[in-house]
PDB file of C-alpha atoms in Angstrom:
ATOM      1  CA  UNK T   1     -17.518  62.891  35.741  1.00  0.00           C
ATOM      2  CA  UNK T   2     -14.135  64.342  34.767  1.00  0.00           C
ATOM      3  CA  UNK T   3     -12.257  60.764  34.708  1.00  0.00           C
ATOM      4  CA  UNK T   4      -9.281  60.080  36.743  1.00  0.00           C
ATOM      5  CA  UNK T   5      -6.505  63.129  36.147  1.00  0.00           C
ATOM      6  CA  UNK T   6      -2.602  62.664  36.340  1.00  0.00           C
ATOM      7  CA  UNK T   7      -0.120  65.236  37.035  1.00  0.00           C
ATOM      8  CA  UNK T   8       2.517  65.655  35.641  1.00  0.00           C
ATOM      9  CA  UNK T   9       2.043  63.615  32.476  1.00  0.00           C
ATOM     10  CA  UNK T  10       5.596  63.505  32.029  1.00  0.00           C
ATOM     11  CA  UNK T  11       8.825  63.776  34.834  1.00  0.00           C
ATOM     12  CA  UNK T  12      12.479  63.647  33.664  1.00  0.00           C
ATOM     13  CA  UNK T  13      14.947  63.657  36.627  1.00  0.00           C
ATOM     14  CA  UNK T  14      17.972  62.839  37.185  1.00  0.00           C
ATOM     15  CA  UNK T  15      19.460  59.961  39.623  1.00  0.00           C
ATOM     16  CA  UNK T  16      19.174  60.427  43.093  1.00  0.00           C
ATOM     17  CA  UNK T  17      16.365  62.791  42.982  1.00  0.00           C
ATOM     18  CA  UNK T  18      12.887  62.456  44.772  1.00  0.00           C
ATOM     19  CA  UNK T  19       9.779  62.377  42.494  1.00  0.00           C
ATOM     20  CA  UNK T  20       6.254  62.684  43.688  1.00  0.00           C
ATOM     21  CA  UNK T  21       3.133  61.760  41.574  1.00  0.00           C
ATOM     22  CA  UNK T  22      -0.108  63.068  42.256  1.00  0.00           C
ATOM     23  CA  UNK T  23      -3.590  61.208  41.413  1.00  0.00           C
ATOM     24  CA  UNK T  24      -7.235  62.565  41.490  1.00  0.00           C
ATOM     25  CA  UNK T  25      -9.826  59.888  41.383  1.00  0.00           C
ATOM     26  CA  UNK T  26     -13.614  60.431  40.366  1.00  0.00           C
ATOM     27  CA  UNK T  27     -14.778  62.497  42.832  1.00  0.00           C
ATOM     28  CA  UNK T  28     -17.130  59.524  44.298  1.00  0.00           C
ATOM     29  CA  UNK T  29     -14.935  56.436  43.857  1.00  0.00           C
ATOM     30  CA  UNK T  30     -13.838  54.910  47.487  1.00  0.00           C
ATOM     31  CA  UNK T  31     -10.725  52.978  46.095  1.00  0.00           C
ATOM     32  CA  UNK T  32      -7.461  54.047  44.559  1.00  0.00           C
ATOM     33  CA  UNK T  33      -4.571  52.045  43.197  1.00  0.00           C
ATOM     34  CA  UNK T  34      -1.133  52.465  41.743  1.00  0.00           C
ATOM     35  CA  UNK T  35       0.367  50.636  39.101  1.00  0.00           C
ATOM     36  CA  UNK T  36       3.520  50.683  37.715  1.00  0.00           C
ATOM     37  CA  UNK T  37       4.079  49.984  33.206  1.00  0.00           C
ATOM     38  CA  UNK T  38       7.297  48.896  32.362  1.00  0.00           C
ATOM     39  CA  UNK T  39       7.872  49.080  28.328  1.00  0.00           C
ATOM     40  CA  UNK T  40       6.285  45.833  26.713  1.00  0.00           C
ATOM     41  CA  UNK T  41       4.739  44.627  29.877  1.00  0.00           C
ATOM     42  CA  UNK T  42       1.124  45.078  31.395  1.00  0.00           C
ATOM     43  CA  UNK T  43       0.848  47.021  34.575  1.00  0.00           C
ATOM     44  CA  UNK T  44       1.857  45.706  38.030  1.00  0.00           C
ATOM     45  CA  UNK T  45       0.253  46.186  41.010  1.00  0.00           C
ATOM     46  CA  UNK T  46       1.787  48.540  43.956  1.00  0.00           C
ATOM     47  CA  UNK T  47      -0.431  49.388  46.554  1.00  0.00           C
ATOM     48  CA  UNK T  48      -4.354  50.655  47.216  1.00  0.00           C
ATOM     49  CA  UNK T  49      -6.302  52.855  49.127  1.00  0.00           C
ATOM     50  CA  UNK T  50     -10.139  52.274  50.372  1.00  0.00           C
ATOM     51  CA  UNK T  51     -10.545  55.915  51.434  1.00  0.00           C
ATOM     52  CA  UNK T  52      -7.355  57.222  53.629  1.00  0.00           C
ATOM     53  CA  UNK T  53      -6.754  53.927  54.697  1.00  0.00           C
ATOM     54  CA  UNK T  54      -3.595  51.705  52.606  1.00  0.00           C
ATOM     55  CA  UNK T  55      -4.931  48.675  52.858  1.00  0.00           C
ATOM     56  CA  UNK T  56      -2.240  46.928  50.756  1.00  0.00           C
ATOM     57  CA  UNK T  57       1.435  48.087  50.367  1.00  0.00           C
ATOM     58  CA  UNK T  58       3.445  45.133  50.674  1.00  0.00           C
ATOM     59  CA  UNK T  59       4.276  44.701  47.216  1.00  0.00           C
ATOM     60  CA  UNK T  60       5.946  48.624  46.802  1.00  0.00           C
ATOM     61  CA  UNK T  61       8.829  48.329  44.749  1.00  0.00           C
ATOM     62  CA  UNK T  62      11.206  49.182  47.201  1.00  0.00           C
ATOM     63  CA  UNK T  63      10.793  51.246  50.542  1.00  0.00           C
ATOM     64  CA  UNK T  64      11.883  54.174  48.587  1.00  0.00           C
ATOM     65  CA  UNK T  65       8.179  53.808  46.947  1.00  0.00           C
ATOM     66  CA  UNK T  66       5.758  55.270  48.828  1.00  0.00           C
ATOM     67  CA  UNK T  67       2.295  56.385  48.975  1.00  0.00           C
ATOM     68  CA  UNK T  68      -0.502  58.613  50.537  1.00  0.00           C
ATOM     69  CA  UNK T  69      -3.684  59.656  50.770  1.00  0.00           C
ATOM     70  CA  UNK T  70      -4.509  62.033  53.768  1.00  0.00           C
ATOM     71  CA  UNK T  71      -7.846  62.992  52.913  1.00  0.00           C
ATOM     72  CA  UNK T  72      -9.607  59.881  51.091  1.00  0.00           C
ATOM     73  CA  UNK T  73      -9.781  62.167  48.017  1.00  0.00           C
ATOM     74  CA  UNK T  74      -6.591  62.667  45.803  1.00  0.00           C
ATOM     75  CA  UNK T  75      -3.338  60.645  46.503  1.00  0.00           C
ATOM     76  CA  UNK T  76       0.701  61.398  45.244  1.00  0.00           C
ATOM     77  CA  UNK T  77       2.749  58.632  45.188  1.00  0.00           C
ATOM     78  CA  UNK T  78       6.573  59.188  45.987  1.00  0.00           C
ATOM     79  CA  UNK T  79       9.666  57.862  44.804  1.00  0.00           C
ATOM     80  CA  UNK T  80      12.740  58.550  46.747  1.00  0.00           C
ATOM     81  CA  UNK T  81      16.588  58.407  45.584  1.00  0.00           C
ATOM     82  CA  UNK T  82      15.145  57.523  41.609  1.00  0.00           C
ATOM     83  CA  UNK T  83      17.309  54.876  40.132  1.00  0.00           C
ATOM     84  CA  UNK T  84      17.432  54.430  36.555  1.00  0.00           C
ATOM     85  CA  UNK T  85      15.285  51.240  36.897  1.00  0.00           C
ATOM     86  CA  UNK T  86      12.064  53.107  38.355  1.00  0.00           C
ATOM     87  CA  UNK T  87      11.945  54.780  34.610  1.00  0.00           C
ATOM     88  CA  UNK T  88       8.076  53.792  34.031  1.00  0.00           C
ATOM     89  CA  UNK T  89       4.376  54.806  33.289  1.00  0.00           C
ATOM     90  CA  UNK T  90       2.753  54.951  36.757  1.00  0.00           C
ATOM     91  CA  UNK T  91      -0.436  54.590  36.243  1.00  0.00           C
ATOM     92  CA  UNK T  92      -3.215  55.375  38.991  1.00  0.00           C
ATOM     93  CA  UNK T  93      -7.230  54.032  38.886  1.00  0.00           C
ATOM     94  CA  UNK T  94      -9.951  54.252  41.237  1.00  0.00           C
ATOM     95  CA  UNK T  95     -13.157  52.389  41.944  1.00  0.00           C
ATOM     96  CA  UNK T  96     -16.659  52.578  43.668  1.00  0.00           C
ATOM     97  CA  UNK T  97     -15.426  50.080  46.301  1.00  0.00           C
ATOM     98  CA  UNK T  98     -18.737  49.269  46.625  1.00  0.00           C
ATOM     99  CA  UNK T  99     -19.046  45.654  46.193  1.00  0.00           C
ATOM    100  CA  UNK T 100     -18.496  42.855  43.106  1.00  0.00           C
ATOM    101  CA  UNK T 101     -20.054  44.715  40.636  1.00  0.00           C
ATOM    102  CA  UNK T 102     -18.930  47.984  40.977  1.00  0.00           C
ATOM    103  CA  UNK T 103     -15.333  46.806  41.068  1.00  0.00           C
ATOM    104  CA  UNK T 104     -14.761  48.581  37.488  1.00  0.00           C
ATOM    105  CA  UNK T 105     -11.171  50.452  37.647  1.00  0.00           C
ATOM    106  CA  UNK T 106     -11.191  53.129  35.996  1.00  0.00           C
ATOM    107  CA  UNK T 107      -7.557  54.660  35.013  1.00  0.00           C
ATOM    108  CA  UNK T 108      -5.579  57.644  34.490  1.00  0.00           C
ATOM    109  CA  UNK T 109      -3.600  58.507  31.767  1.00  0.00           C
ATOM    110  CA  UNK T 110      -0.502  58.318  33.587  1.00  0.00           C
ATOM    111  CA  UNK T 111       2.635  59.609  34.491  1.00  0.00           C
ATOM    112  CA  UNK T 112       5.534  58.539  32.380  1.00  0.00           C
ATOM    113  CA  UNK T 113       8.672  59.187  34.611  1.00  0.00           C
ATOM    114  CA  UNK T 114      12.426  58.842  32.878  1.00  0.00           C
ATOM    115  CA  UNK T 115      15.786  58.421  35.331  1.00  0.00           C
ATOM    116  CA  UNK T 116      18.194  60.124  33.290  1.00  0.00           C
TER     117      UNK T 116
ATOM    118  CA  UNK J   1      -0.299  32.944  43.282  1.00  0.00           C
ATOM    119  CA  UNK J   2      -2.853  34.096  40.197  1.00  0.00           C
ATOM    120  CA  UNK J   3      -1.092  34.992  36.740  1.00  0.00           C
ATOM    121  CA  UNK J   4      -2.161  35.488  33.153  1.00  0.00           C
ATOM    122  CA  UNK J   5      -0.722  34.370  30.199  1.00  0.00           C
ATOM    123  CA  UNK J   6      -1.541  36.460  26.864  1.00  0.00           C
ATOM    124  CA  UNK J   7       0.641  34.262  24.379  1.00  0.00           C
ATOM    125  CA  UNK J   8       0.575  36.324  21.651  1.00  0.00           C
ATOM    126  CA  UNK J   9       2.749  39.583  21.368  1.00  0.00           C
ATOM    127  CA  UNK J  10       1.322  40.988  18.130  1.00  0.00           C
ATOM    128  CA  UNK J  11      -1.507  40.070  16.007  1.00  0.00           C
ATOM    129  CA  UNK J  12      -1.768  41.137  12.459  1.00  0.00           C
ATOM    130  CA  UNK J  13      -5.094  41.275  10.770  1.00  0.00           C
ATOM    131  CA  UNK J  14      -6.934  43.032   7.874  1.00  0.00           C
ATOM    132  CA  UNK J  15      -9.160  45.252   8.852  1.00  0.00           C
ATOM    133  CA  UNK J  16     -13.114  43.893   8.365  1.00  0.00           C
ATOM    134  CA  UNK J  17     -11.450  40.456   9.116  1.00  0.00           C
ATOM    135  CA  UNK J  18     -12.195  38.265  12.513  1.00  0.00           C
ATOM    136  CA  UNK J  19     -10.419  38.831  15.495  1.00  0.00           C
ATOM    137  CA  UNK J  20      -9.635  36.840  18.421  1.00  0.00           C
ATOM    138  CA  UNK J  21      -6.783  37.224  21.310  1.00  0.00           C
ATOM    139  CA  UNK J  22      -6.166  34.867  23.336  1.00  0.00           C
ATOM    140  CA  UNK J  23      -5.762  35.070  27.216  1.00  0.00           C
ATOM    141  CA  UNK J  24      -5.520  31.892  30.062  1.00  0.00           C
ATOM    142  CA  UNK J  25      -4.973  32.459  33.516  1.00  0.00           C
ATOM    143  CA  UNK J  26      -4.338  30.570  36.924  1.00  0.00           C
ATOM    144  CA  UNK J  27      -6.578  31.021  39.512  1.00  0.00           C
ATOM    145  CA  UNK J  28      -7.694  28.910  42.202  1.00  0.00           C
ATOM    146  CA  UNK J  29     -11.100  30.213  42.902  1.00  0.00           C
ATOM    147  CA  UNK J  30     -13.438  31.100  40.285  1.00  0.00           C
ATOM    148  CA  UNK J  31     -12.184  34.513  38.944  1.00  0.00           C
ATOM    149  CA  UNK J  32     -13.206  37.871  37.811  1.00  0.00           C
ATOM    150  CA  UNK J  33     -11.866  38.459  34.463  1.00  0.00           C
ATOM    151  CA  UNK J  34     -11.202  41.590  32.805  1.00  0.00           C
ATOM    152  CA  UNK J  35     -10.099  42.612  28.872  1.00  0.00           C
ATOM    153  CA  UNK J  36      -8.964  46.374  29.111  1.00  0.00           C
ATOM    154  CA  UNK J  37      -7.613  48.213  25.952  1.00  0.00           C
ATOM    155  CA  UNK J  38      -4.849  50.979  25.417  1.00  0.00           C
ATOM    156  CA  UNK J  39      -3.983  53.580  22.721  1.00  0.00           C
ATOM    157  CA  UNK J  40      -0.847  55.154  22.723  1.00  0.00           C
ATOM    158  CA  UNK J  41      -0.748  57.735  25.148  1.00  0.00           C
ATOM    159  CA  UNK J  42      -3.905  56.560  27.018  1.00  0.00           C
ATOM    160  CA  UNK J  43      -4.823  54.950  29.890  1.00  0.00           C
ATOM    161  CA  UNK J  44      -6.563  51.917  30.048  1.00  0.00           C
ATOM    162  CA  UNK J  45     -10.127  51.416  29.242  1.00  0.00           C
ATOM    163  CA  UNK J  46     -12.292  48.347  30.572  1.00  0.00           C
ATOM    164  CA  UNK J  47     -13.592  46.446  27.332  1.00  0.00           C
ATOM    165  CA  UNK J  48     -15.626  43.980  29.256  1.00  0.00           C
ATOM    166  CA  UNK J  49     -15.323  41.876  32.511  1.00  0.00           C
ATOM    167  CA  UNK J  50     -16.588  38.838  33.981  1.00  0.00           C
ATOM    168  CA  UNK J  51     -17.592  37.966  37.619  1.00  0.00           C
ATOM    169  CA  UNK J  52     -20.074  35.496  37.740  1.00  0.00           C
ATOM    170  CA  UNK J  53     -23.246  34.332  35.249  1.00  0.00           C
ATOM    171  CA  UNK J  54     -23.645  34.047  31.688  1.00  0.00           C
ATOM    172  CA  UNK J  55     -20.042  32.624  30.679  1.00  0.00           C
ATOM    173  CA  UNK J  56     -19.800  34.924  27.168  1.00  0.00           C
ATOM    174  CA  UNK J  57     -19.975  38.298  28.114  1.00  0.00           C
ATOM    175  CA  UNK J  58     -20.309  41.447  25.882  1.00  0.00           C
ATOM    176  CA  UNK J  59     -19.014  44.343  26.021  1.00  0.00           C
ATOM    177  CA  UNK J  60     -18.028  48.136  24.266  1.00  0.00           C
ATOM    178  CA  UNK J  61     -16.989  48.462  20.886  1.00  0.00           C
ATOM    179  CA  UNK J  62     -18.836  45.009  19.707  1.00  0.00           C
ATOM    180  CA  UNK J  63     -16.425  42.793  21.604  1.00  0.00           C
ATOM    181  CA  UNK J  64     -16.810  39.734  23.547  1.00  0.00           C
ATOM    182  CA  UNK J  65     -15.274  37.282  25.747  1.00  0.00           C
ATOM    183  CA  UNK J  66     -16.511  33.911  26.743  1.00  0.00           C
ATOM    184  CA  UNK J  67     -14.768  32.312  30.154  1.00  0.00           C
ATOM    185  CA  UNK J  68     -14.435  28.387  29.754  1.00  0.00           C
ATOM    186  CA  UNK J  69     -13.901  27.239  33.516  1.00  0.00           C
ATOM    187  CA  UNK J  70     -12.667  23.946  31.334  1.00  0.00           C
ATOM    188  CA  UNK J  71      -9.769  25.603  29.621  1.00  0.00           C
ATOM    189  CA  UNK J  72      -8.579  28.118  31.879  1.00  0.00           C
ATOM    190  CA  UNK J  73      -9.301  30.624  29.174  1.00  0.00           C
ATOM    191  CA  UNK J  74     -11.206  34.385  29.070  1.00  0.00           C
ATOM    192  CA  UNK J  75     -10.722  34.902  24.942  1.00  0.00           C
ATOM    193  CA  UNK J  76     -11.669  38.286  22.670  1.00  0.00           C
ATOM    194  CA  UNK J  77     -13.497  38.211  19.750  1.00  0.00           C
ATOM    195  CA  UNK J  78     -14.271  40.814  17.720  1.00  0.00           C
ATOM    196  CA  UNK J  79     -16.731  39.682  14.219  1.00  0.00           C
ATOM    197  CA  UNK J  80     -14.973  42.544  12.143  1.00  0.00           C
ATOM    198  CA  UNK J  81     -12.062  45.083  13.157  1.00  0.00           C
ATOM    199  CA  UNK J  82     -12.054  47.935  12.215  1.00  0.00           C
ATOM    200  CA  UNK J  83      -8.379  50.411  12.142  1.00  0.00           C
ATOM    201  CA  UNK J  84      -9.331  52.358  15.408  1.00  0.00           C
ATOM    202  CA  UNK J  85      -9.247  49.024  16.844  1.00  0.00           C
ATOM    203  CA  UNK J  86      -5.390  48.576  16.459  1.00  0.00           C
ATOM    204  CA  UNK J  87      -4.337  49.082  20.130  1.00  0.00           C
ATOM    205  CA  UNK J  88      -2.475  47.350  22.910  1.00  0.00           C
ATOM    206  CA  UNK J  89      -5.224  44.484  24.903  1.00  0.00           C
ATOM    207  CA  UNK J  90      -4.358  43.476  28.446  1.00  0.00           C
ATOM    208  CA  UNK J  91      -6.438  40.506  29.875  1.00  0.00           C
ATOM    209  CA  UNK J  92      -6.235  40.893  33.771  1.00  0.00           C
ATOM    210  CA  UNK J  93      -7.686  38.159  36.789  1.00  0.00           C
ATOM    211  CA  UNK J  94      -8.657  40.096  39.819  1.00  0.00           C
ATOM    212  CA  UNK J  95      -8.448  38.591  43.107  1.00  0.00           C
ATOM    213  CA  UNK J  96     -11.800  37.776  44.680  1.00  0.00           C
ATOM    214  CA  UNK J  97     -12.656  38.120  48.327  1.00  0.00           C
ATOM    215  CA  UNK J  98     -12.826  41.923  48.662  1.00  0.00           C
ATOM    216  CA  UNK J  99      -8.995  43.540  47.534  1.00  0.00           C
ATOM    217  CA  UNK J 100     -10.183  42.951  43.553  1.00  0.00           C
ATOM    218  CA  UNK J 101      -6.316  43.402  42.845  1.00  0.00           C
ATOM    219  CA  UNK J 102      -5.427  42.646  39.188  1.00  0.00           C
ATOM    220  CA  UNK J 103      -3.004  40.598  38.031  1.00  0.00           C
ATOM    221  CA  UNK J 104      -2.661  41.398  34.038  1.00  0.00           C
ATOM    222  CA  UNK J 105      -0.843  39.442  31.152  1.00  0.00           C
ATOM    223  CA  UNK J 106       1.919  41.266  29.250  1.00  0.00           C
ATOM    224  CA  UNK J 107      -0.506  42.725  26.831  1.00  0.00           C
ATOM    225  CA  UNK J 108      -1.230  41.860  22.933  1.00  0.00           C
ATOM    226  CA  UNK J 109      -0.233  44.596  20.098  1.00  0.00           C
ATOM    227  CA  UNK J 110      -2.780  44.502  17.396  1.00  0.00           C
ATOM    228  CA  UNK J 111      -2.243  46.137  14.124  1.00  0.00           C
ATOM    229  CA  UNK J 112      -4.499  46.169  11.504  1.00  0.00           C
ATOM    230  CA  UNK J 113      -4.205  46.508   7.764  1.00  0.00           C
ATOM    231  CA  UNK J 114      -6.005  48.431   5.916  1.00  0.00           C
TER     232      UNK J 114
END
């Protein structure tokens, strides 16, 4: 059990530019979320994956937000046409998916993205 | 809609004192309760969480948490802190009926004194 990875750890870019994030779960977790940290502020649900299905995405930021994961394993999140604003941590977790006790998300270390 | 309420932005305390953070939340169902921690530069890691049973639950690191259904609360307690405990603590509520989506509270800072 390697944990959940991140990459990059850190993305500066400038305004206007498209960002992806990419997110590898434990290898035997079913369910994968994004969350976005603003500074000061706990972390906000975006959207969630039970294998390669999105089974929530209504509350992405924006439809610039958006996310995938083709193969029920890893998942990137993108962000198109950054604004200043979507400077963040964007965190990602995953879970057994299993059932109420094996609903323990586990999370990354995140991505800290800043707009310049 | 569910939200949590973590009214305290920092706590100070010596370290070897007592430690509880506070943490009530609106739900309309009975909820599953969560206290994750994070360092600087981590992610978050689950302290302890509650779904159902016992109401004071136990978890890593000698915490604990009791839910009172009465007072809308899920509080941390700690007996004696030590300085590796001086982190940010989110409480979170996770929606039942399958999704388990977290809502968290805006987080406490504790620093401790040595």
């Amino acid at each position: 059990d390697t944990g959940v990875s991140q990459n990059p750890r850190h993305k500066i870019t400038k305004r206007g530019q498209n960002v992806t994030f990419r997110c590898d779960p434990i290898s035997e977790h079913n369910r994968l979320y994004w969350y976005r940290q603003t500074l000061g502020q706990g972390p906000e649900f975006l959207t969630y994956f039970q294998n390669e299905a999105q089974l929530e995405k209504s509350r992405l930021l924006s439809d610039r937000f958006s996310a995938e994961r083709p193969k029920g394993s890893f998942s990137t999140l993108e962000i198109q046409r950054t604004e200043q604003g979507d400077s963040a941590m964007y965190l990602c977790a995953s879970s057994l998916g299993a059932g109420d006790n094996q609903e323990t998300q586990y999370f990354g270390p995140g991505t800290r993205l800043l707009v310049l | 809609a569910q939200s949590v309420t973590q009214p305290d932005i920092h706590i100070t305390v010596s370290e070897g004192a007592s430690l509880e953070l506070r943490c009530n939340y609106s739900y309309g169902a009975t909820p599953y309760l969560f206290w994750y921690v994070q360092s600087p530069g981590q992610g978050l890691q689950l302290l302890l969480k509650y779904f159902s049973g016992d109401t004071l639950v136990q978890g890593i690191k000698g915490f604990e948490a009791e839910f009172k259904r009465s007072q809308s609360s899920f509080n941390l307690r700690k007996p004696s802190v030590h300085w590796s405990d001086a982190a940010e603590y989110f409480c979170a509520v996770g929606e039942t009926g399958g999704s388990y989506i977290p809502t968290f509270g805006r987080g406490t800072s504790l620093i401790v004194h040595p």
